[in-house]
Amino acid sequence: SYTTDTKSREENKKTIESLYSLSVDVKKIRRLKEWVLLQDVAYVKETAGILQEMGADGTAVASILERCPEAILRSPAEINSQRALWQLVCQNEKQLIKLIEQFPESFFTTKYHQNQKANIMFFQELGLKNNIITRFLTSAPNIFYNPVEKNKNVIETLQRNYLNLGGSEANMKIWILKLLSQNPFILLNTSTAIQENLEFLQKNDFTDHEVLQLLSKLKGFIFQLSSTTMQKSMLFSKNVFKCSDQELKQLVLKCPALLYYSVPVLEERLEGLLKEGISVAQIRETPMVLELTTQIVQYRIKKLSALGYDIKSGSLESLNGTKKDFEVAYGKIQSKKERPIFNPVAPIQIED
């Protein structure tokens, strides 16, 4: 609704002066979103006033307006409506202003106010805790822009499939809430796409129990894939590991990344491992190593080699897992190496 034709328009002097009076870096706005400065109507002082009322100091106000200059184009009524809306899920104004400081664009997108409101109510009815809803508002704001009916439709499709796959009515709510809090972007999919992907897994002989297992392991990311990409990734793994359909299925259950990552990604990671002298047989034994980027693998191999650990002859288990998992495995190898040789005749020192 705002013009982006910068040639025929002049900057609004009143806007510029008001921003300068708040110590806002106007050059930064010119560089990133100059069109904001060309609008005839802007609410600089009013917006700053509302933010200060909520507890923002001068530095915070300047930072918010530099990062999200379009905030000054929202009317005080729109901003106060957003404020009331976000207060439904925030503990207090202190938390609210902290969120606005971190995610100003999410807060100042007032275009979908009615949808946002309806979706907040729906998520609360569903049983999502307010702290999870605030996380969604800031990190996945577009799920609130959907009409609430669309989000309800996706949730109903997931619930129906969960029960059809043998999930129990008693566990369904916990399962849905966990899936949503792990990956709210599920709601950006269509019910049809969800249905198609589940049918693809069933056609590939995954049992209902195994499909449920994959959904939980993949945190719902499976719905962001297409049956074509999953098919290609499975075929690639089958050729690399020279395995039967049944063996491939077991590998995928062990390492769902084989289904989730595209062929170019799997190819690059496999190549990186082979360059380090790791064999295909070793990777087949511990396929989870393909979940790691080539850079992470190289870094971990380097650290283990420095301890004299030979990854080519040992297990790849020590490479696996999160940063924390690796540090634990590394610590064990390190302490084993540093441990003094036990002397059976040395007196044992016992502290009281």
Short mmCIF file of C-alpha atoms in Angstrom, two decimals:
data_model
loop_
_atom_site.label_atom_id
_atom_site.label_comp_id
_atom_site.label_asym_id
_atom_site.label_seq_id
_atom_site.Cartn_x
_atom_site.Cartn_y
_atom_site.Cartn_z
CA SER A 1 0.00 0.00 0.00
CA TYR A 2 3.06 2.26 0.15
CA THR A 3 4.78 3.67 -2.91
CA THR A 4 8.29 2.52 -3.77
CA ASP A 5 8.79 5.06 -6.57
CA THR A 6 11.66 7.06 -5.04
CA LYS A 7 12.42 9.31 -8.02
CA SER A 8 9.23 11.37 -8.10
CA ARG A 9 8.90 11.78 -4.33
CA GLU A 10 10.77 13.77 -1.73
CA GLU A 11 11.62 12.75 1.78
CA ASN A 12 9.19 13.88 4.47
CA LYS A 13 11.17 16.57 6.38
CA LYS A 14 8.96 16.28 9.47
CA THR A 15 9.62 12.54 9.61
CA ILE A 16 13.38 13.06 9.27
CA GLU A 17 13.46 15.72 12.03
CA SER A 18 11.40 13.55 14.39
CA LEU A 19 13.73 10.58 13.80
CA TYR A 20 16.83 12.73 14.40
CA SER A 21 15.33 13.98 17.68
CA LEU A 22 15.15 10.33 18.81
CA SER A 23 18.81 9.71 17.82
CA VAL A 24 17.77 7.32 15.06
CA ASP A 25 20.40 6.59 12.38
CA VAL A 26 18.51 7.99 9.37
CA LYS A 27 21.32 7.00 6.97
CA LYS A 28 20.69 3.38 7.87
CA ILE A 29 16.98 3.74 7.02
CA ARG A 30 17.83 5.50 3.74
CA ARG A 31 20.08 2.59 2.81
CA LEU A 32 17.64 -0.18 3.72
CA LYS A 33 14.10 1.17 3.39
CA GLU A 34 14.15 4.68 2.00
CA TRP A 35 10.53 4.38 0.84
CA VAL A 36 9.42 4.76 4.49
CA LEU A 37 10.88 8.29 4.57
CA LEU A 38 8.87 9.31 1.48
CA GLN A 39 5.42 8.73 2.97
CA ASP A 40 3.21 11.74 3.62
CA VAL A 41 1.91 10.39 6.91
CA ALA A 42 4.14 8.94 9.63
CA TYR A 43 3.66 8.56 13.39
CA VAL A 44 7.23 8.85 14.68
CA LYS A 45 6.59 10.58 18.03
CA GLU A 46 3.42 8.58 18.71
CA THR A 47 5.16 5.24 18.04
CA ALA A 48 8.12 6.23 20.23
CA GLY A 49 5.69 7.34 22.95
CA ILE A 50 3.89 3.97 23.01
CA LEU A 51 7.22 2.08 23.13
CA GLN A 52 8.44 4.28 26.01
CA GLU A 53 5.15 3.76 27.82
CA MET A 54 5.84 0.02 27.64
CA GLY A 55 9.27 0.52 29.20
CA ALA A 56 11.66 0.99 26.27
CA ASP A 57 14.49 3.45 26.87
CA GLY A 58 15.83 5.87 24.24
CA THR A 59 18.46 3.45 22.91
CA ALA A 60 15.88 0.66 22.53
CA VAL A 61 13.42 2.95 20.71
CA ALA A 62 16.13 4.10 18.26
CA SER A 63 17.22 0.50 17.65
CA ILE A 64 13.63 -0.67 17.01
CA LEU A 65 12.94 2.15 14.52
CA GLU A 66 16.24 1.59 12.69
CA ARG A 67 15.59 -2.13 12.26
CA CYS A 68 11.90 -1.80 11.46
CA PRO A 69 11.31 1.76 10.15
CA GLU A 70 7.87 0.81 8.77
CA ALA A 71 6.73 0.84 12.43
CA ILE A 72 6.28 4.62 12.08
CA LEU A 73 3.67 4.07 9.36
CA ARG A 74 1.36 2.17 11.73
CA SER A 75 -1.26 4.31 13.42
CA PRO A 76 -1.30 4.50 17.24
CA ALA A 77 -4.64 2.60 17.16
CA GLU A 78 -3.05 -0.27 15.17
CA ILE A 79 -0.04 -0.43 17.51
CA ASN A 80 -2.22 -0.42 20.61
CA SER A 81 -4.35 -3.21 19.15
CA GLN A 82 -1.18 -5.29 18.58
CA ARG A 83 -0.05 -4.45 22.11
CA ALA A 84 -3.34 -5.74 23.58
CA LEU A 85 -3.14 -8.83 21.39
CA TRP A 86 0.42 -9.78 22.35
CA GLN A 87 -0.43 -9.14 26.02
CA LEU A 88 -2.77 -12.14 25.81
CA VAL A 89 0.33 -14.37 25.73
CA CYS A 90 3.02 -12.24 27.41
CA GLN A 91 3.52 -12.37 31.18
CA ASN A 92 3.91 -8.58 31.45
CA GLU A 93 4.92 -5.46 29.49
CA LYS A 94 8.58 -6.01 30.39
CA GLN A 95 8.55 -9.31 28.48
CA LEU A 96 6.54 -7.72 25.66
CA ILE A 97 8.99 -4.85 25.08
CA LYS A 98 11.90 -7.30 25.21
CA LEU A 99 10.25 -9.32 22.40
CA ILE A 100 9.57 -6.16 20.35
CA GLU A 101 13.25 -5.18 20.72
CA GLN A 102 14.32 -8.58 19.41
CA PHE A 103 11.63 -9.08 16.74
CA PRO A 104 10.21 -5.67 15.76
CA GLU A 105 9.02 -6.80 12.31
CA SER A 106 6.85 -9.56 13.76
CA PHE A 107 5.17 -7.11 16.15
CA PHE A 108 4.62 -4.30 13.63
CA THR A 109 3.02 -6.52 10.97
CA THR A 110 -0.50 -5.37 11.79
CA LYS A 111 -2.09 -6.27 8.44
CA TYR A 112 -3.39 -9.64 9.64
CA HIS A 113 -4.60 -8.51 13.07
CA GLN A 114 -7.91 -10.43 13.01
CA ASN A 115 -6.24 -13.66 11.81
CA GLN A 116 -3.53 -13.27 14.47
CA LYS A 117 -6.16 -12.87 17.18
CA ALA A 118 -8.23 -15.87 16.03
CA ASN A 119 -5.09 -18.05 15.79
CA ILE A 120 -3.84 -17.09 19.27
CA MET A 121 -7.25 -18.11 20.69
CA PHE A 122 -7.15 -21.37 18.70
CA PHE A 123 -3.63 -22.26 19.92
CA GLN A 124 -4.64 -21.55 23.50
CA GLU A 125 -7.72 -23.80 23.14
CA LEU A 126 -5.48 -26.48 21.63
CA GLY A 127 -3.44 -26.45 24.84
CA LEU A 128 -0.26 -24.73 23.68
CA LYS A 129 1.40 -22.84 26.52
CA ASN A 130 1.69 -19.04 26.19
CA ASN A 131 5.51 -19.15 26.14
CA ILE A 132 5.34 -21.46 23.08
CA ILE A 133 2.81 -19.13 21.39
CA THR A 134 5.11 -16.12 21.97
CA ARG A 135 7.95 -18.12 20.42
CA PHE A 136 5.73 -18.76 17.38
CA LEU A 137 4.74 -15.08 17.15
CA THR A 138 8.40 -14.08 16.93
CA SER A 139 10.06 -16.93 15.03
CA ALA A 140 7.20 -18.14 12.81
CA PRO A 141 4.88 -15.12 12.49
CA ASN A 142 3.47 -16.15 9.10
CA ILE A 143 1.54 -19.06 10.63
CA PHE A 144 -0.67 -16.40 12.29
CA TYR A 145 -1.39 -14.75 8.94
CA ASN A 146 -3.33 -17.84 7.77
CA PRO A 147 -7.09 -17.79 8.31
CA VAL A 148 -7.71 -19.84 11.47
CA GLU A 149 -9.79 -22.35 9.44
CA LYS A 150 -6.70 -23.32 7.45
CA ASN A 151 -4.66 -24.01 10.58
CA LYS A 152 -7.57 -25.96 12.10
CA ASN A 153 -7.80 -28.00 8.90
CA VAL A 154 -4.08 -28.96 9.04
CA ILE A 155 -4.35 -29.91 12.75
CA GLU A 156 -7.46 -32.05 12.04
CA THR A 157 -5.61 -33.81 9.18
CA LEU A 158 -2.69 -34.59 11.54
CA GLN A 159 -5.05 -35.82 14.28
CA ARG A 160 -6.97 -38.04 11.87
CA ASN A 161 -3.78 -39.56 10.46
CA TYR A 162 -2.29 -40.08 13.92
CA LEU A 163 -5.32 -42.18 14.90
CA ASN A 164 -5.39 -44.01 11.53
CA LEU A 165 -1.71 -44.94 12.01
CA GLY A 166 -2.53 -46.59 15.33
CA GLY A 167 -1.82 -43.69 17.69
CA SER A 168 -4.01 -43.64 20.78
CA GLU A 169 -6.65 -41.03 21.53
CA ALA A 170 -5.05 -40.55 24.97
CA ASN A 171 -1.64 -39.60 23.52
CA MET A 172 -2.88 -37.64 20.52
CA LYS A 173 -2.95 -34.20 22.20
CA ILE A 174 0.61 -34.59 23.57
CA TRP A 175 1.83 -35.79 20.17
CA ILE A 176 0.26 -32.85 18.28
CA LEU A 177 1.53 -30.26 20.78
CA LYS A 178 5.05 -31.71 20.70
CA LEU A 179 5.06 -31.78 16.88
CA LEU A 180 3.84 -28.18 16.70
CA SER A 181 6.33 -26.85 19.25
CA GLN A 182 9.19 -28.59 17.38
CA ASN A 183 8.08 -27.37 13.97
CA PRO A 184 5.29 -24.76 13.77
CA PHE A 185 5.93 -24.44 10.01
CA ILE A 186 3.87 -27.63 9.56
CA LEU A 187 0.92 -25.23 9.50
CA LEU A 188 2.17 -23.65 6.26
CA ASN A 189 1.57 -26.96 4.44
CA THR A 190 -1.68 -28.00 2.85
CA SER A 191 -3.72 -30.95 4.11
CA THR A 192 -3.27 -32.56 0.67
CA ALA A 193 0.56 -32.42 0.89
CA ILE A 194 0.47 -34.02 4.35
CA GLN A 195 -1.79 -36.80 3.06
CA GLU A 196 0.38 -37.45 -0.02
CA ASN A 197 3.61 -37.75 1.98
CA LEU A 198 2.10 -40.20 4.45
CA GLU A 199 0.75 -42.29 1.58
CA PHE A 200 4.22 -42.27 -0.05
CA LEU A 201 5.73 -43.84 3.10
CA GLN A 202 3.00 -46.46 3.28
CA LYS A 203 3.49 -47.35 -0.41
CA ASN A 204 7.19 -47.89 0.39
CA ASP A 205 6.22 -50.60 2.89
CA PHE A 206 6.74 -48.65 6.11
CA THR A 207 4.29 -50.03 8.66
CA ASP A 208 1.87 -47.65 10.39
CA HIS A 209 4.00 -47.83 13.55
CA GLU A 210 7.16 -47.01 11.55
CA VAL A 211 5.47 -44.04 9.83
CA LEU A 212 4.56 -42.64 13.26
CA GLN A 213 8.13 -43.22 14.39
CA LEU A 214 9.46 -41.30 11.36
CA LEU A 215 7.05 -38.41 11.93
CA SER A 216 8.26 -37.99 15.49
CA LYS A 217 11.95 -38.41 14.59
CA LEU A 218 11.71 -35.91 11.73
CA LYS A 219 9.73 -33.45 13.89
CA GLY A 220 7.17 -33.08 11.10
CA PHE A 221 9.76 -31.80 8.59
CA ILE A 222 8.67 -34.67 6.38
CA PHE A 223 5.64 -32.61 5.39
CA GLN A 224 7.90 -30.01 3.82
CA LEU A 225 9.21 -32.58 1.32
CA SER A 226 7.70 -33.95 -1.85
CA SER A 227 7.29 -37.63 -2.71
CA THR A 228 9.60 -37.06 -5.74
CA THR A 229 12.54 -35.79 -3.63
CA MET A 230 12.04 -38.56 -1.05
CA GLN A 231 11.99 -41.16 -3.83
CA LYS A 232 15.25 -39.81 -5.32
CA SER A 233 17.00 -39.71 -1.93
CA MET A 234 15.97 -43.30 -1.15
CA LEU A 235 17.14 -44.51 -4.56
CA PHE A 236 20.48 -42.73 -4.07
CA SER A 237 21.00 -44.41 -0.66
CA LYS A 238 19.99 -47.80 -2.07
CA ASN A 239 22.64 -47.54 -4.81
CA VAL A 240 25.37 -46.23 -2.49
CA PHE A 241 24.86 -48.84 0.22
CA LYS A 242 23.96 -51.63 -2.26
CA CYS A 243 21.12 -52.85 -0.09
CA SER A 244 17.71 -54.46 -0.50
CA ASP A 245 14.43 -52.55 -0.02
CA GLN A 246 14.08 -54.03 3.47
CA GLU A 247 17.63 -53.08 4.45
CA LEU A 248 17.08 -49.57 3.07
CA LYS A 249 13.95 -49.23 5.17
CA GLN A 250 15.93 -50.15 8.31
CA LEU A 251 18.63 -47.60 7.39
CA VAL A 252 16.00 -44.85 6.96
CA LEU A 253 14.44 -45.71 10.34
CA LYS A 254 17.90 -45.55 11.90
CA CYS A 255 18.73 -42.29 10.10
CA PRO A 256 15.68 -40.39 8.75
CA ALA A 257 18.10 -37.84 7.24
CA LEU A 258 18.44 -40.31 4.33
CA LEU A 259 14.84 -39.47 3.50
CA TYR A 260 14.96 -35.80 4.43
CA TYR A 261 18.10 -34.55 2.68
CA SER A 262 18.18 -34.05 -1.09
CA VAL A 263 20.54 -36.08 -3.29
CA PRO A 264 23.08 -33.20 -3.77
CA VAL A 265 23.35 -32.75 0.03
CA LEU A 266 23.78 -36.50 0.65
CA GLU A 267 26.31 -36.70 -2.20
CA GLU A 268 28.40 -33.84 -0.80
CA ARG A 269 28.41 -35.29 2.74
CA LEU A 270 29.26 -38.78 1.53
CA GLU A 271 32.12 -37.43 -0.58
CA GLY A 272 33.47 -35.51 2.41
CA LEU A 273 33.51 -38.68 4.53
CA LEU A 274 35.17 -40.77 1.82
CA LYS A 275 37.90 -38.10 1.42
CA GLU A 276 38.71 -38.56 5.10
CA GLY A 277 39.40 -42.25 4.40
CA ILE A 278 36.10 -43.49 5.87
CA SER A 279 34.60 -46.46 4.05
CA VAL A 280 31.04 -46.88 2.73
CA ALA A 281 30.74 -49.94 5.02
CA GLN A 282 31.50 -47.76 8.07
CA ILE A 283 28.91 -45.18 6.96
CA ARG A 284 26.32 -47.92 6.42
CA GLU A 285 27.01 -49.13 9.97
CA THR A 286 26.52 -45.59 11.39
CA PRO A 287 24.43 -43.67 8.79
CA MET A 288 23.56 -40.92 11.34
CA VAL A 289 26.97 -39.40 10.50
CA LEU A 290 25.30 -38.09 7.31
CA GLU A 291 23.24 -35.73 9.48
CA LEU A 292 26.42 -33.69 10.04
CA THR A 293 27.82 -31.12 7.62
CA THR A 294 31.21 -31.82 6.01
CA GLN A 295 32.77 -28.96 8.03
CA ILE A 296 31.59 -30.42 11.35
CA VAL A 297 32.85 -33.88 10.38
CA GLN A 298 36.29 -32.51 9.42
CA TYR A 299 36.54 -30.53 12.66
CA ARG A 300 35.62 -33.56 14.79
CA ILE A 301 37.99 -35.92 12.95
CA LYS A 302 40.82 -33.39 13.44
CA LYS A 303 40.13 -33.18 17.18
CA LEU A 304 40.00 -36.97 17.57
CA SER A 305 43.16 -37.48 15.47
CA ALA A 306 45.03 -35.12 17.80
CA LEU A 307 44.27 -37.63 20.58
CA GLY A 308 45.65 -40.45 18.43
CA TYR A 309 42.18 -41.85 17.68
CA ASP A 310 42.09 -43.41 14.20
CA ILE A 311 38.64 -42.89 12.73
CA LYS A 312 39.38 -45.18 9.76
CA SER A 313 39.73 -48.26 11.92
CA GLY A 314 37.43 -47.26 14.78
CA SER A 315 33.70 -46.73 15.01
CA LEU A 316 32.05 -43.59 13.67
CA GLU A 317 29.88 -43.44 16.81
CA SER A 318 32.31 -40.98 18.41
CA LEU A 319 31.70 -38.53 15.53
CA ASN A 320 27.95 -38.61 15.95
CA GLY A 321 25.36 -36.52 17.66
CA THR A 322 24.99 -32.94 18.80
CA LYS A 323 27.88 -30.71 19.87
CA LYS A 324 27.23 -31.76 23.48
CA ASP A 325 27.19 -35.51 22.56
CA PHE A 326 30.50 -35.12 20.75
CA GLU A 327 32.11 -33.27 23.65
CA VAL A 328 31.09 -36.10 26.02
CA ALA A 329 32.53 -38.78 23.67
CA TYR A 330 35.69 -36.70 23.15
CA GLY A 331 36.10 -36.24 26.91
CA LYS A 332 35.88 -40.00 27.49
CA ILE A 333 38.57 -40.74 24.88
CA GLN A 334 40.76 -37.97 26.32
CA SER A 335 40.49 -39.17 29.93
CA LYS A 336 41.18 -42.75 28.82
CA LYS A 337 44.38 -41.55 27.14
CA GLU A 338 45.46 -39.44 30.12
CA ARG A 339 44.63 -42.01 32.83
CA PRO A 340 47.82 -43.24 34.57
CA ILE A 341 48.65 -46.92 34.43
CA PHE A 342 47.31 -48.62 37.55
CA ASN A 343 49.99 -49.82 39.99
CA PRO A 344 48.59 -52.76 42.01
CA VAL A 345 51.09 -52.36 44.88
CA ALA A 346 50.70 -48.59 45.35
CA PRO A 347 48.89 -47.66 48.61
CA ILE A 348 45.30 -46.60 48.04
CA GLN A 349 44.57 -43.12 49.35
CA ILE A 350 41.15 -42.85 50.90
CA GLU A 351 39.77 -39.50 51.97
CA ASP A 352 37.56 -39.38 55.07
#
